[in-house]
mmCIF file of C-alpha atoms and ligand atoms in Angstrom:
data_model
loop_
_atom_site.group_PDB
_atom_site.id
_atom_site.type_symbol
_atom_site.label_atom_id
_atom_site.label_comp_id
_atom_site.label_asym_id
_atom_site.label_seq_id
_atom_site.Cartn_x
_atom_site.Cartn_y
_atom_site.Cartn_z
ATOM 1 C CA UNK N 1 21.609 6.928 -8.253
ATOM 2 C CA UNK N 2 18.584 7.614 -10.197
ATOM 3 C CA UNK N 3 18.615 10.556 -12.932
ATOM 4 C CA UNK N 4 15.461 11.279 -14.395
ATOM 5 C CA UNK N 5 15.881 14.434 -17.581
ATOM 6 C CA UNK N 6 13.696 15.492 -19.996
ATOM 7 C CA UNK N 7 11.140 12.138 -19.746
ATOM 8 C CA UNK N 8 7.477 13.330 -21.712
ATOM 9 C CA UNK N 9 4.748 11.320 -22.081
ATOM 10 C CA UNK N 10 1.314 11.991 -23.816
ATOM 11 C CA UNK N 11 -1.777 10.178 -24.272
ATOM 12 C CA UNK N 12 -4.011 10.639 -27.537
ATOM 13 C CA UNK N 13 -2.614 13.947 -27.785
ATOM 14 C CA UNK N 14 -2.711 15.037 -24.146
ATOM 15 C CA UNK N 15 0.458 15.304 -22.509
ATOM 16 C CA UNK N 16 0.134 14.002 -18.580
ATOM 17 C CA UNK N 17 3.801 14.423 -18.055
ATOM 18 C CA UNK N 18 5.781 17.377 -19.327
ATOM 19 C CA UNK N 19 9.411 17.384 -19.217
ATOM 20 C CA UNK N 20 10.382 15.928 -15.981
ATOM 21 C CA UNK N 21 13.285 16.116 -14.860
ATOM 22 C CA UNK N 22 14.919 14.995 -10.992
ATOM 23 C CA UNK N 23 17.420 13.198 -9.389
ATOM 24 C CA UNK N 24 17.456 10.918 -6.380
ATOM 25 C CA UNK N 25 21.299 9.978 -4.564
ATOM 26 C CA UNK N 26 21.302 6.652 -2.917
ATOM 27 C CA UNK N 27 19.912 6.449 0.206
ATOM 28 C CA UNK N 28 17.647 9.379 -0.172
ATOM 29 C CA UNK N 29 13.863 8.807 0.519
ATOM 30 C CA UNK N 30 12.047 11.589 -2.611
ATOM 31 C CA UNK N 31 8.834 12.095 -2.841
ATOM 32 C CA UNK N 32 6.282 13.049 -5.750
ATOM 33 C CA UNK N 33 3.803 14.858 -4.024
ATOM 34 C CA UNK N 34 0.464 15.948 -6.163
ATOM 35 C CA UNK N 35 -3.077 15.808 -6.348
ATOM 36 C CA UNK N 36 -5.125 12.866 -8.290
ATOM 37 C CA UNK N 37 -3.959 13.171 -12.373
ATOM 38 C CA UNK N 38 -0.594 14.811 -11.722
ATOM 39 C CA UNK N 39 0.900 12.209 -13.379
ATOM 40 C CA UNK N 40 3.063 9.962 -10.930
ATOM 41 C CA UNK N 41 1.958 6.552 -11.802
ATOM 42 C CA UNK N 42 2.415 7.758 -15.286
ATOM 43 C CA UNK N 43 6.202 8.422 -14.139
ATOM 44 C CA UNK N 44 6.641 5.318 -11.817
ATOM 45 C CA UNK N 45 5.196 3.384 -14.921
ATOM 46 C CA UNK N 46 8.090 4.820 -16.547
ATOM 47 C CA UNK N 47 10.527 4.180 -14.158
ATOM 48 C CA UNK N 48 9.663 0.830 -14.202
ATOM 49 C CA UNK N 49 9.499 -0.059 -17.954
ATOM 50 C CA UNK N 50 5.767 -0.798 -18.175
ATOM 51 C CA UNK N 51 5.154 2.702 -20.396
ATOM 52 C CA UNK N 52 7.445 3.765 -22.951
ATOM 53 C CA UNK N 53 8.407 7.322 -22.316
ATOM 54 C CA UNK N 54 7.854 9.764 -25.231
ATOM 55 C CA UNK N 55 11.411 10.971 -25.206
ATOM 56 C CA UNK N 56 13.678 11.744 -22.541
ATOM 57 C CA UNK N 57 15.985 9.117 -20.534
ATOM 58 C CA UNK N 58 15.848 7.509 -17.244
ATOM 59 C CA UNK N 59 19.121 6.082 -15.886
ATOM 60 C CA UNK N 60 20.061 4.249 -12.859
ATOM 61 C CA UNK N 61 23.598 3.922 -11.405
ATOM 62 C CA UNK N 62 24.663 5.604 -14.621
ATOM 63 C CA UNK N 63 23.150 2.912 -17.082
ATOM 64 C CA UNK N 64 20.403 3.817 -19.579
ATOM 65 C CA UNK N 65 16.794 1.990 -18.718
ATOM 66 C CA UNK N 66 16.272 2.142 -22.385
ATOM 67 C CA UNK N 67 19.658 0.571 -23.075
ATOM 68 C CA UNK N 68 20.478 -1.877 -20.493
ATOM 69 C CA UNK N 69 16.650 -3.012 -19.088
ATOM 70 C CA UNK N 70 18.795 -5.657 -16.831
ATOM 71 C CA UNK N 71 19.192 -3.073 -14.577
ATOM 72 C CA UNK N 72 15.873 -3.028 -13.569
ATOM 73 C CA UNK N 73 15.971 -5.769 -11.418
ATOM 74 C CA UNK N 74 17.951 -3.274 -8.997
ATOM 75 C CA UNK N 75 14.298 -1.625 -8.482
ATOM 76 C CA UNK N 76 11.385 -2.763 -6.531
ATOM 77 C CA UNK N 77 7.716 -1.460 -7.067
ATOM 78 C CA UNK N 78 4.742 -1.197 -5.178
ATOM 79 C CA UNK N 79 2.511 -0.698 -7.717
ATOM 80 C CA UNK N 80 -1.089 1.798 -6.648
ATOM 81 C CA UNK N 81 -2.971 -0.923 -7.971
ATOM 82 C CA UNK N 82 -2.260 -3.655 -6.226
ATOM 83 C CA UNK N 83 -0.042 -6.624 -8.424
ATOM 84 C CA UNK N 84 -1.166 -9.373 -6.414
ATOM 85 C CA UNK N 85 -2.557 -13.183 -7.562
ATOM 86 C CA UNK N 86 -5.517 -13.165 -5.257
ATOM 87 C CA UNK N 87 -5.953 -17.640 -5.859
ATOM 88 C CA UNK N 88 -2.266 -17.549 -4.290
ATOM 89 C CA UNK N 89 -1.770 -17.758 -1.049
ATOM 90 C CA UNK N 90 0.481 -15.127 0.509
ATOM 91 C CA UNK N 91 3.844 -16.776 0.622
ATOM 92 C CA UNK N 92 2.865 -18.310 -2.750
ATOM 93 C CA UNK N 93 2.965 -14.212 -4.016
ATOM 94 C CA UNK N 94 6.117 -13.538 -2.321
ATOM 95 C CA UNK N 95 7.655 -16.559 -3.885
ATOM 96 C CA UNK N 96 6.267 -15.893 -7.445
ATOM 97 C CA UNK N 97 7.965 -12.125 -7.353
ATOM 98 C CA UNK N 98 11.422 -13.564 -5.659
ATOM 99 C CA UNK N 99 11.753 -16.257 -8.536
ATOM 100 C CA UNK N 100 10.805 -13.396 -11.223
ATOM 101 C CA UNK N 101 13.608 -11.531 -9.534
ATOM 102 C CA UNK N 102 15.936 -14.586 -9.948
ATOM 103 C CA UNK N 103 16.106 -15.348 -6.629
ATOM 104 C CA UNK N 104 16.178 -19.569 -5.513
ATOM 105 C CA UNK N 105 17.380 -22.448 -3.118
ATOM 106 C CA UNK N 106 17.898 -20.956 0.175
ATOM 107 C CA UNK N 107 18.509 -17.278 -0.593
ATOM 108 C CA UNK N 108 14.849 -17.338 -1.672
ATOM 109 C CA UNK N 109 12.869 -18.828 1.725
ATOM 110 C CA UNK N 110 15.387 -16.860 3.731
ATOM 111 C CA UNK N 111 13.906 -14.022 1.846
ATOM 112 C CA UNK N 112 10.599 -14.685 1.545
ATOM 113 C CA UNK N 113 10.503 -15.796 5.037
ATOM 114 C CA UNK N 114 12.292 -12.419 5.921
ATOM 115 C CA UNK N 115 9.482 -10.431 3.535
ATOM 116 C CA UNK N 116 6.984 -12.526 5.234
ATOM 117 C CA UNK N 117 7.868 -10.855 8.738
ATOM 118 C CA UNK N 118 7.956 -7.546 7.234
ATOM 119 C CA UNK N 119 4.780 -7.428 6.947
ATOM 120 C CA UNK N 120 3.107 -9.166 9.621
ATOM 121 C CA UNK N 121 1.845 -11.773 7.575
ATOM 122 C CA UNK N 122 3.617 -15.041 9.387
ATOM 123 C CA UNK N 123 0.620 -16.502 10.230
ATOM 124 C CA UNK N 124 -1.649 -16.011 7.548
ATOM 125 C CA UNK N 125 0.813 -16.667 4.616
ATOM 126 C CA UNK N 126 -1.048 -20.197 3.910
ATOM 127 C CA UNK N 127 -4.161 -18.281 3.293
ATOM 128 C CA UNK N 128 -5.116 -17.063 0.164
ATOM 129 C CA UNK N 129 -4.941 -13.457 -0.909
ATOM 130 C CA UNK N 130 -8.492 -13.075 -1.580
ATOM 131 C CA UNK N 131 -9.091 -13.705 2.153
ATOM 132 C CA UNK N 132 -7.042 -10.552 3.318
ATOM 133 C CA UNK N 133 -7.805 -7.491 4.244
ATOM 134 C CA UNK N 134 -7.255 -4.447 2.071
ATOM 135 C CA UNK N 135 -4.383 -3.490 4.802
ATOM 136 C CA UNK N 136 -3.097 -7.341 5.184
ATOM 137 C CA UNK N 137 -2.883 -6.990 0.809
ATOM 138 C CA UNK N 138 -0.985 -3.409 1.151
ATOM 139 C CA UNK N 139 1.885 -4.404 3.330
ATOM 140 C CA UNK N 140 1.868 -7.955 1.061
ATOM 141 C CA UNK N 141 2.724 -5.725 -1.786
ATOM 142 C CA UNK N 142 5.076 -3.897 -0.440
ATOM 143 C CA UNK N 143 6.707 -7.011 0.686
ATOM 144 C CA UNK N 144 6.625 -8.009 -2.466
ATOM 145 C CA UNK N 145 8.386 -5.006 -3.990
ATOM 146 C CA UNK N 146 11.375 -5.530 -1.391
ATOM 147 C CA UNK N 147 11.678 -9.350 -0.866
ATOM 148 C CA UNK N 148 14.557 -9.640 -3.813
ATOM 149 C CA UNK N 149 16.379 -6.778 -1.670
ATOM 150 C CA UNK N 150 16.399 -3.804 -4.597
ATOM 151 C CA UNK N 151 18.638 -0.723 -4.297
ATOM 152 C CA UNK N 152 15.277 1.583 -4.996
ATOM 153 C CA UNK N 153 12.160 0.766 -3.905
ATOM 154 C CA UNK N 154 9.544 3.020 -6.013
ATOM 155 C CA UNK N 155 6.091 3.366 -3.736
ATOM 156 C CA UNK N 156 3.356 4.164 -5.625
ATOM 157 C CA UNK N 157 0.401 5.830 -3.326
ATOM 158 C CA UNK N 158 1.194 2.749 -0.833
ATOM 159 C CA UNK N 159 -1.495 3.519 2.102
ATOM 160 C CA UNK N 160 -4.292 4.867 0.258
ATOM 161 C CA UNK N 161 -7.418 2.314 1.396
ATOM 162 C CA UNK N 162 -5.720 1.410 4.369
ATOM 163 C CA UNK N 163 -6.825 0.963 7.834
ATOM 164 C CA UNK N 164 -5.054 3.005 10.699
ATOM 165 C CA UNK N 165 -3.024 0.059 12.071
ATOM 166 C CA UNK N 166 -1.353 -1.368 8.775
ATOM 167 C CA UNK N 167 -0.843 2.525 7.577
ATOM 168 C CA UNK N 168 1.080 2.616 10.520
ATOM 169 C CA UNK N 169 2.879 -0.871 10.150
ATOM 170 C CA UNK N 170 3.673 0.185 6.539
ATOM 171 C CA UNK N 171 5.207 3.191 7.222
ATOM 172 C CA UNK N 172 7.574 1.578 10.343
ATOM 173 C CA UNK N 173 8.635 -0.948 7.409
ATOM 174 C CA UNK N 174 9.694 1.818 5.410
ATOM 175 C CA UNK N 175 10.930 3.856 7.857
ATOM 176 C CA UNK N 176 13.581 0.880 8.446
ATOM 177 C CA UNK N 177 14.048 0.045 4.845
ATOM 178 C CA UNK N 178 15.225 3.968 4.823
ATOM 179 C CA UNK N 179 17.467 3.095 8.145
ATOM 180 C CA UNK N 180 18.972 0.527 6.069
ATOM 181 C CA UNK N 181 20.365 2.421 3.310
ATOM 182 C CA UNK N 182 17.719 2.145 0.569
ATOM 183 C CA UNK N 183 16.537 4.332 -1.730
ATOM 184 C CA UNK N 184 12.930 5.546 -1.831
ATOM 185 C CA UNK N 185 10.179 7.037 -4.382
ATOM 186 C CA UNK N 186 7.906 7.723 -2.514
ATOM 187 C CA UNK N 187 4.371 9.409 -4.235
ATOM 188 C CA UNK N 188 1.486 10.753 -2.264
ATOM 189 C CA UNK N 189 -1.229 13.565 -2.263
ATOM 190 C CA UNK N 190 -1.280 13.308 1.383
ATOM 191 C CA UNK N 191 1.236 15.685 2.994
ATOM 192 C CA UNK N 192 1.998 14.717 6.155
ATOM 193 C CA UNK N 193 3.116 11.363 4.598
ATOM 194 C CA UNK N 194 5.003 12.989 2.458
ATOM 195 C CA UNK N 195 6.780 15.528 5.540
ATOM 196 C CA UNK N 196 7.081 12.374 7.807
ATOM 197 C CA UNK N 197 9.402 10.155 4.822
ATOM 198 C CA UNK N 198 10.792 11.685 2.638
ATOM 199 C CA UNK N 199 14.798 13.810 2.698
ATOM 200 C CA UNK N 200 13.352 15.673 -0.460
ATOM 201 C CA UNK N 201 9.778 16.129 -2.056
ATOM 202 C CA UNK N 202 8.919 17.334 -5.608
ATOM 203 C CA UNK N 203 5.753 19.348 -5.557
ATOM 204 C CA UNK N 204 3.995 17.605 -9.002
ATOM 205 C CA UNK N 205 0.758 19.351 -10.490
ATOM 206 C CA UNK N 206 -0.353 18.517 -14.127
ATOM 207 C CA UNK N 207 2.569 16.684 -15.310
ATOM 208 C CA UNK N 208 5.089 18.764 -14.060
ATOM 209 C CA UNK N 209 7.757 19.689 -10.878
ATOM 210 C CA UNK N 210 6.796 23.405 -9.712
ATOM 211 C CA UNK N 211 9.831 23.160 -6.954
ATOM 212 C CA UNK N 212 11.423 20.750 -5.636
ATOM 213 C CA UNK N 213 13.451 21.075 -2.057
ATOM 214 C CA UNK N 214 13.480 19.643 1.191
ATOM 215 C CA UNK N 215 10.735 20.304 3.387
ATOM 216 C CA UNK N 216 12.083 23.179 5.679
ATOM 217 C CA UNK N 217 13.291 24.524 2.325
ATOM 218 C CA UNK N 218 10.195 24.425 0.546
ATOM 219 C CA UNK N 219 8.212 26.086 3.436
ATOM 220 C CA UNK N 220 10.667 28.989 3.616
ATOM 221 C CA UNK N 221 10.613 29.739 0.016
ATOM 222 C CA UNK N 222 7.440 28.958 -1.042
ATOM 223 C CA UNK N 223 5.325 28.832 2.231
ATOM 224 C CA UNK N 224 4.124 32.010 3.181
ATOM 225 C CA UNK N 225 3.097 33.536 6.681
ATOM 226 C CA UNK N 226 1.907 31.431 9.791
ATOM 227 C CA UNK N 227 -1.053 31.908 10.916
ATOM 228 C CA UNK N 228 -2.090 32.882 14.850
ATOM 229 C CA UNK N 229 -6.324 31.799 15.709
ATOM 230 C CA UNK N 230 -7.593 32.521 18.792
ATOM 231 C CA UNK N 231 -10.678 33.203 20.152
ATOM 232 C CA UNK N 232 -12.184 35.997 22.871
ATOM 233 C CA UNK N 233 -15.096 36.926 24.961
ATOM 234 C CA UNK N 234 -17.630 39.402 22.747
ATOM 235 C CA UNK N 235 -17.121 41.720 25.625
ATOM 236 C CA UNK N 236 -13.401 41.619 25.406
ATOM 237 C CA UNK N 237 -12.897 42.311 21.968
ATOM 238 C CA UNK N 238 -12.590 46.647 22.262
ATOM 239 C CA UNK N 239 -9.687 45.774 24.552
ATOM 240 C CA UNK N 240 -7.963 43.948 21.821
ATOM 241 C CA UNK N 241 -6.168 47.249 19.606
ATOM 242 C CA UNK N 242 -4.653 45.396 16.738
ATOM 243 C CA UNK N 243 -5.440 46.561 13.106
ATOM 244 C CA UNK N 244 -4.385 43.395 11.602
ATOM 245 C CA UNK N 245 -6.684 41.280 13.306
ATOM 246 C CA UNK N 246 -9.419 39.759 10.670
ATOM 247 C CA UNK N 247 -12.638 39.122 13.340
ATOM 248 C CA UNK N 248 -15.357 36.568 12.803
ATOM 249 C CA UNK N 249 -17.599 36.746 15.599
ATOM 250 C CA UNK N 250 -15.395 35.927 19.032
ATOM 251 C CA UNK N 251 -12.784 34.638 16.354
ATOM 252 C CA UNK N 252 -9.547 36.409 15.028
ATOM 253 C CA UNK N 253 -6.948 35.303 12.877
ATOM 254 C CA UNK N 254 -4.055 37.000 11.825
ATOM 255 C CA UNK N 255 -0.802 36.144 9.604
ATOM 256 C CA UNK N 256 2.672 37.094 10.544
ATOM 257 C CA UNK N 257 6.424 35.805 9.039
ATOM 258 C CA UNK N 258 7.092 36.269 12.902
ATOM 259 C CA UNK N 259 4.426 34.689 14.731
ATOM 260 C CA UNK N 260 6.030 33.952 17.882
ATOM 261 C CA UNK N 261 6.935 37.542 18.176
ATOM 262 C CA UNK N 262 2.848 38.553 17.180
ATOM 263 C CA UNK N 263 1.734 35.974 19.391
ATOM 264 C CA UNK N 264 3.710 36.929 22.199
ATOM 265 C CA UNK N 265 2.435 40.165 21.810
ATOM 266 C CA UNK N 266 -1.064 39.309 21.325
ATOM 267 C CA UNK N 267 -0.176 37.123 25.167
ATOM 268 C CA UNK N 268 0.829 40.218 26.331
ATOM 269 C CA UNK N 269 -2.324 42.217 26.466
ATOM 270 C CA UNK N 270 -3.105 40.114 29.863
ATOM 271 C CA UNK N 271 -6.538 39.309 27.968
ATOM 272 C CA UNK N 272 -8.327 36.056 29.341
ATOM 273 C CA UNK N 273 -8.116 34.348 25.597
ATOM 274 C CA UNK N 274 -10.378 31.220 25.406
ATOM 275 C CA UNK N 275 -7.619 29.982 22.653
ATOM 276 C CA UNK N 276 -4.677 31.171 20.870
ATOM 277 C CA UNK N 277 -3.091 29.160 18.667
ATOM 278 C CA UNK N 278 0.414 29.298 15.754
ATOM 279 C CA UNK N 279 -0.635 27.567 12.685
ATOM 280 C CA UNK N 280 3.086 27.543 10.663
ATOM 281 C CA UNK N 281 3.135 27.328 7.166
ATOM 282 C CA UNK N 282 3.331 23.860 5.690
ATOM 283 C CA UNK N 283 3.616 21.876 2.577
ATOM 284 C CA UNK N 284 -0.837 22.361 1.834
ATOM 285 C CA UNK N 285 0.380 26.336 1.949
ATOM 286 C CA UNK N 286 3.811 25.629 -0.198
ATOM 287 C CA UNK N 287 1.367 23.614 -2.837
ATOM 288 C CA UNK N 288 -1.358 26.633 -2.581
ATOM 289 C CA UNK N 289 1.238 29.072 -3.381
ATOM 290 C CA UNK N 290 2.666 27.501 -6.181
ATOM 291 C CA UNK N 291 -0.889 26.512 -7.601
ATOM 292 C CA UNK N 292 -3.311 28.738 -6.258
ATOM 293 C CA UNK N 293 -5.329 25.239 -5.727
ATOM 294 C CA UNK N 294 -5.630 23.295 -2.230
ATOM 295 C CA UNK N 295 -4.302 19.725 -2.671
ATOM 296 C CA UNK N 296 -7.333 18.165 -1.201
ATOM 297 C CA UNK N 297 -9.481 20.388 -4.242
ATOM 298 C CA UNK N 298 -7.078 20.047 -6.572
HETATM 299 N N1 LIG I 1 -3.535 4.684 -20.196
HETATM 300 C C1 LIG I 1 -4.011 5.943 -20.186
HETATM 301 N N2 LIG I 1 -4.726 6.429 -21.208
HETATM 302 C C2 LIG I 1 -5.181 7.699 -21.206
HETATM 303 N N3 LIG I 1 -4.978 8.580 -20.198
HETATM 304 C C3 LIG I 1 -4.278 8.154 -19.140
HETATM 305 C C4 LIG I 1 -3.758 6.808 -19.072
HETATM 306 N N4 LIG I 1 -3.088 6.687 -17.903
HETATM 307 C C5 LIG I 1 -3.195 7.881 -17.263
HETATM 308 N N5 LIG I 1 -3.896 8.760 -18.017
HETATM 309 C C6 LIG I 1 -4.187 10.166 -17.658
HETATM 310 O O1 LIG I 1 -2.965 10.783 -17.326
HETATM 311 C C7 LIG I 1 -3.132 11.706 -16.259
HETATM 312 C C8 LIG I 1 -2.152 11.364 -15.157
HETATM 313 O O2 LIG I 1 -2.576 10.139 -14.567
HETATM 314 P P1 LIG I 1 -1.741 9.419 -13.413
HETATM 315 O O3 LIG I 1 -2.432 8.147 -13.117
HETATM 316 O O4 LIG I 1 -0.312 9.362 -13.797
HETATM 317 O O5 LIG I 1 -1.917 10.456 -12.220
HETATM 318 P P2 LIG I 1 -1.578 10.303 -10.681
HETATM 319 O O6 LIG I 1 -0.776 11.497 -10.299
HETATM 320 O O7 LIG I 1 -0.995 8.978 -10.428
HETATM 321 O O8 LIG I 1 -3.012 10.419 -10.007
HETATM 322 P P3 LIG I 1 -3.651 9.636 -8.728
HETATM 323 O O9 LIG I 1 -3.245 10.450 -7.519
HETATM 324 O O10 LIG I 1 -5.110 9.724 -8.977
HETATM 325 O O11 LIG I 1 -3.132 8.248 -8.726
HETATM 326 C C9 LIG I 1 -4.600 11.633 -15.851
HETATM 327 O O12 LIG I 1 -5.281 12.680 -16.455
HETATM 328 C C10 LIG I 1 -5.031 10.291 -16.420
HETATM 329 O O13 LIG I 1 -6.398 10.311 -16.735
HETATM 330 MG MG1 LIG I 2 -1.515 7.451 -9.254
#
């Protein structure tokens, strides 16, 4: 549906993204997972026509972005800063983006009305923007990326600033957005976002894709050993004959590409341990491994 090759784009001589190139089918949630200054708004920005790329080509259902910038109003974008009128009121947004999107009559109150749901903003869509929360503004522009009902919804960082409760409403909306069919870009520096969403993730660091896999996929290839924590009694620990153990204090940890095997053995010593846990590789280890950088550092 969406075939990104080749797309480059510098600024002032610094190039922030290098050669990208992926491909999302429809009805695939990706995501573009990197740390701050990988260069994914740079790319949405792209996607959405509101950077020239440097060279390469973006095209959507087989038609050039470049050549046929119609078929942009197939996309939808939540931008990371947020694309709101704050002297509107709420419905007065939705309606703005829906008429931008040619939508009008009845087609565009059954939408808006229908956007207006989405994000839990029925009652408060008389009152203006400014009076919203920074949650109640989130989920208003997401609604206002979906409310002319694109193919491909690009989300650009779409919970960062937001409160438990609308992080949570946002990501049920876009859970069912997904159970409807639609296509997602999804990007994120937080992980288990990015594990919960999306079919596919591209790991993104300094302009460029390092891998790019599902999640189970990624993990195996690029993931490294689990690691097994637990904990012991000081007076306990001579009893505990295992060379691979690395001790701090009543502490051990160990790493194993069969850690319910070492576990089990560690279990079966008969040893009163005060914890013993499996830590399994994930997505932080994938992004170490390819980097040699923690995304939360990065
Ligand atoms: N208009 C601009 N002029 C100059 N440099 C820019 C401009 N826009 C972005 N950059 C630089 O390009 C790099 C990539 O920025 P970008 O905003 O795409 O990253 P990001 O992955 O979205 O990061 P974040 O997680 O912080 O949103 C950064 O080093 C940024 O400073
Ligand atoms: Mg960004």
């Amino acid at each position: 549906m969406l075939r990104v090759e080749q797309l480059c784009k510098s600024f002032a001589g610094t190039t922030v993204v290098k050669k990208l190139s992926f491909e999302i089918g429809a009805g695939e949630s990706f995501g573009l997972l990197g740390p701050n200054g990988a260069g994914k708004t740079t790319t949405i920005k792209m996607l959405v026509g509101a950077l020239a790329p440097d060279s390469g080509s973006i095209t959507l259902h087989g038609q050039s972005m470049h050549e046929s910038p119609e078929i942009r109003r197939k996309l939808g974008v939540a931008p990371q800063s947020l694309s709101l009128y704050e002297n509107l009121t709420g419905r007065e947004n939705l309606v703005f983006f829906a008429k931008l999107y040619g939508l009008k009559g009845q087609e565009l109150k059954t939408r808006v009305d229908w956007a207006l749901d989405l994000a839990d903003l029925v009652s408060r869509q008389k009152d203006l923007v400014a009076t919203y929360s920074g949650g109640m503004q989130r989920r208003l522009n997401f609604a206002c990326a979906v409310v002319h009902n694109p193919d491909l919804i690009l989300l650009d960082e779409p919970t960062v600033g937001v409160d438990p409760q609308s992080r949570d409403h946002l990501f049920r909306s876009i859970e069912k957005a997904k159970s409807e069919g639609k296509t997602i870009l999804y990007t994120t520096h937080y992980m288990e976002e990015a594990e919960r969403l999306c079919d596919r993730i591209a790991i993104m660091d300094e302009g460029s894709i390092l891998a790019v896999d599902t999640v189970a996929n990624l993990i195996a290839k690029h993931g490294g050993a689990a690691t097994i924590t637990g904990e012991l009694e000081e007076e306990l620990k001579a009893q505990l004959q295992n060379d691979a153990l690395v001790w701090d204090d009543c502490q051990f940890r160990l790493t194993s590409h069969e850690p319910v095997k070492a576990i089990a053995e560690l279990a079966g010593s008969g040893l009163p341990f005060k914890a013993l846990n499996i830590k399994q590789a994930n997505l932080e280890s994938v992004f170490f491994s390819l980097t040699g950088r923690t995304l939360r550092d990065a």
